[in-house]
mmCIF file of C-alpha atoms in Angstrom:
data_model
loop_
_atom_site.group_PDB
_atom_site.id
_atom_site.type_symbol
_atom_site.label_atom_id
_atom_site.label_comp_id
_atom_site.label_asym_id
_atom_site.label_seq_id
_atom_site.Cartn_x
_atom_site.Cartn_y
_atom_site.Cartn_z
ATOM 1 C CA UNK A 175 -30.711 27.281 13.260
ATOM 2 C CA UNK A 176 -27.805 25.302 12.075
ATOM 3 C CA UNK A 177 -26.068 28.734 10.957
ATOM 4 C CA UNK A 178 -26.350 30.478 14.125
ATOM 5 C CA UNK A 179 -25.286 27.337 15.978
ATOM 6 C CA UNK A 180 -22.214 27.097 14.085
ATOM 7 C CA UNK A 181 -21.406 31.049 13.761
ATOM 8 C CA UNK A 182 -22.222 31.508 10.089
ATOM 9 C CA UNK A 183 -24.084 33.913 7.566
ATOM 10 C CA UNK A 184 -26.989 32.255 5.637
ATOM 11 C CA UNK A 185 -25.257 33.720 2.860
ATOM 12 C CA UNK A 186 -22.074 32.410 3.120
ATOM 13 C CA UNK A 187 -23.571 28.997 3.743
ATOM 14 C CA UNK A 188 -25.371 29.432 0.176
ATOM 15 C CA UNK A 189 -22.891 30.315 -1.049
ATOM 16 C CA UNK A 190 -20.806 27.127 0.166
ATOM 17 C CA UNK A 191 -23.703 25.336 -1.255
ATOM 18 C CA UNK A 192 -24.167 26.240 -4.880
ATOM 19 C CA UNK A 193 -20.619 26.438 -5.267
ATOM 20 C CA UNK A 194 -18.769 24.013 -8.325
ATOM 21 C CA UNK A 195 -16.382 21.559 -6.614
ATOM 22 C CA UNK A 196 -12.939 22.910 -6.659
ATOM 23 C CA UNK A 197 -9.701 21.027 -8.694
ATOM 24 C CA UNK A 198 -8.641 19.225 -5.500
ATOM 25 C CA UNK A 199 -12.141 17.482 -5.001
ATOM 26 C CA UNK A 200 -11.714 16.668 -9.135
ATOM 27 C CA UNK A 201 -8.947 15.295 -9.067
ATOM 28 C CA UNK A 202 -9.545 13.136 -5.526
ATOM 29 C CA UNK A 203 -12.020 11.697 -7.219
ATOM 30 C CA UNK A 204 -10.374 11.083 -10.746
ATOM 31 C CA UNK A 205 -7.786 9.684 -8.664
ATOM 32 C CA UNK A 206 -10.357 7.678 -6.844
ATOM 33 C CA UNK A 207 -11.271 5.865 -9.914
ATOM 34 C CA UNK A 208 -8.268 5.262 -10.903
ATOM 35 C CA UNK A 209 -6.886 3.374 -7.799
ATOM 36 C CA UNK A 210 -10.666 1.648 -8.018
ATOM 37 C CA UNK A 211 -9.510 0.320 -11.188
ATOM 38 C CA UNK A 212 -5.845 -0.710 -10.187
ATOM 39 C CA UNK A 213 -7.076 -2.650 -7.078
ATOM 40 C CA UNK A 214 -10.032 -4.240 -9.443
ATOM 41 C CA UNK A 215 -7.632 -5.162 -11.836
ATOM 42 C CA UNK A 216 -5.687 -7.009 -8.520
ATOM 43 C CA UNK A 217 -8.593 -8.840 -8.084
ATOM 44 C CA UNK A 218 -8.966 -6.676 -4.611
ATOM 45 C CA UNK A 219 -5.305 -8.124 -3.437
ATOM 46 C CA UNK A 220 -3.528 -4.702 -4.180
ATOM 47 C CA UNK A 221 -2.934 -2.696 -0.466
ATOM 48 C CA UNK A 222 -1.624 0.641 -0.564
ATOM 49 C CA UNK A 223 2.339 -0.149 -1.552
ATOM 50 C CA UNK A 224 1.591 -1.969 -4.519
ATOM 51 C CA UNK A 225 -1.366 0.603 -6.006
ATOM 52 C CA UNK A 226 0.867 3.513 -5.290
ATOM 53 C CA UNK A 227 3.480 1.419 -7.511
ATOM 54 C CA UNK A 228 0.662 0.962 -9.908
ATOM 55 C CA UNK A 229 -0.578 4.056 -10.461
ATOM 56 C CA UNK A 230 2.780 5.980 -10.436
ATOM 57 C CA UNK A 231 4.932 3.673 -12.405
ATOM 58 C CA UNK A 232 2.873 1.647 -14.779
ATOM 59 C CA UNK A 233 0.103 4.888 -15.124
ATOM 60 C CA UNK A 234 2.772 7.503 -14.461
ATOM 61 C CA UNK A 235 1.037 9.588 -12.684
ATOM 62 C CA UNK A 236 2.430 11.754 -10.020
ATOM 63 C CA UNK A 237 0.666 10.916 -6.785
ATOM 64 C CA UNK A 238 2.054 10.623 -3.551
ATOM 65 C CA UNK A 239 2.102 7.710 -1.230
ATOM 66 C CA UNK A 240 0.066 9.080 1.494
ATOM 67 C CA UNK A 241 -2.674 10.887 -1.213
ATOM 68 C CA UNK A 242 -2.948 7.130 -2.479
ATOM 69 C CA UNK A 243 -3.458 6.192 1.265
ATOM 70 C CA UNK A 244 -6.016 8.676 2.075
ATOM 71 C CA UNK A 245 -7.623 8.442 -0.932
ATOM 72 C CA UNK A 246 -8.017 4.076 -0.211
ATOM 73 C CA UNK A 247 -9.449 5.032 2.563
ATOM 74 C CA UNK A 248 -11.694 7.447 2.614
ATOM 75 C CA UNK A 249 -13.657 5.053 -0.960
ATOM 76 C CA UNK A 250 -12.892 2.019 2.188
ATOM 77 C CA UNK A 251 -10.694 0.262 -0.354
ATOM 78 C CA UNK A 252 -8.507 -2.265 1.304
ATOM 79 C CA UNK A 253 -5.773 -5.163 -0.032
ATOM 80 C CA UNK A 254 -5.317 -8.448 1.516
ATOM 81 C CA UNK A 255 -3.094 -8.842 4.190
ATOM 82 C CA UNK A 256 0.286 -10.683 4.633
ATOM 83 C CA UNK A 257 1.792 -13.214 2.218
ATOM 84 C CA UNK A 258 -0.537 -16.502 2.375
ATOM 85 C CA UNK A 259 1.232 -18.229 0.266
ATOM 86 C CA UNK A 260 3.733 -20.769 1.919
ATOM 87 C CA UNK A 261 6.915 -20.416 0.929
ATOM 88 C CA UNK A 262 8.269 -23.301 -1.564
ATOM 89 C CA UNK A 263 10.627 -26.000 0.666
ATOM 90 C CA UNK A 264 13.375 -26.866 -1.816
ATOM 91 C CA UNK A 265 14.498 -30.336 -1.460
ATOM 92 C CA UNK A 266 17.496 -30.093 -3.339
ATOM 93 C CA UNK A 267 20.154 -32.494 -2.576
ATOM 94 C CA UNK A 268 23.557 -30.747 -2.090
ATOM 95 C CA UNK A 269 26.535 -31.359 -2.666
ATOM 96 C CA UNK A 270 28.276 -33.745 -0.121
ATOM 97 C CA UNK A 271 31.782 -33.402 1.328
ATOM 98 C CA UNK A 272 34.088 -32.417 -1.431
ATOM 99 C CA UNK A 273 37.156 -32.243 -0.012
ATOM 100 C CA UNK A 274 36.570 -34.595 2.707
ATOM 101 C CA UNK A 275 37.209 -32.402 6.242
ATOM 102 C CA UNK A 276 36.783 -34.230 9.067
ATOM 103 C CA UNK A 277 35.751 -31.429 11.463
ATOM 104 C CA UNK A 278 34.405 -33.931 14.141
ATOM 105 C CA UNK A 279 37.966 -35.633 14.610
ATOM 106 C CA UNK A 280 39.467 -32.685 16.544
ATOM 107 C CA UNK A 281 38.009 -32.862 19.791
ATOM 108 C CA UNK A 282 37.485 -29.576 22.077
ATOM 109 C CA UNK A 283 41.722 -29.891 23.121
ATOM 110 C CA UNK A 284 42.593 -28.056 19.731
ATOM 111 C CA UNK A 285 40.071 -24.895 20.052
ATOM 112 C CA UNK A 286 41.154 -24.209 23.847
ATOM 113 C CA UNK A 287 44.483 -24.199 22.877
ATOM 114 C CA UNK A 288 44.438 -20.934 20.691
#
């Protein structure tokens, strides 16, 4: 039924079926595990900028940045969002008045006259 609704031989369709998965579908999911392990290694904060860093400088493996997106998702493999760490306040003191302007004496008369 499902072969004459979608136009097909029954052949061909059992064909389709018993066939061995070709080298793409290999290596999608050799590359699957391998971005599994790179965001488990993260502890699940890795998105897909700093896996595609991961796998193709410190694995060297030549992937591309939007096989390394599909790839996330299609195994639903996500990295935490944003920076939620705040960002340290220094409270440095700085250096005062070294060589003691006094920009507050001139009044407004000496800009408006340039």
């Amino acid at each position: 039924m499902a072969c004459r609704l979608l136009s097909v031989a029954q052949s061909g369709y059992y064909h389709w079926r018993c066939r061995p998965p070709s080298a793409r579908a290999l290596r999608h999911a050799w590359l699957t595990d391998q971005i599994r392990a790179v965001h488990n290694a993260s502890r699940g904060t890795y998105g897909i900028r700093r896996v595609h860093a991961e796998t193709t400088l410190g694995l060297g493996l030549q992937v591309g940045h939007n096989q390394v997106e599909m790839l996330m998702a299609r195994a639903a493999i996500k990295g935490l969002p944003g920076n939620r760490r705040p960002r340290s306040r220094h409270e440095t003191p700085t250096a005062g008045d070294l060589v003691e302007r006094d920009v507050h004496s001139r009044g407004a008369e000496s800009v408006v006259g340039h």
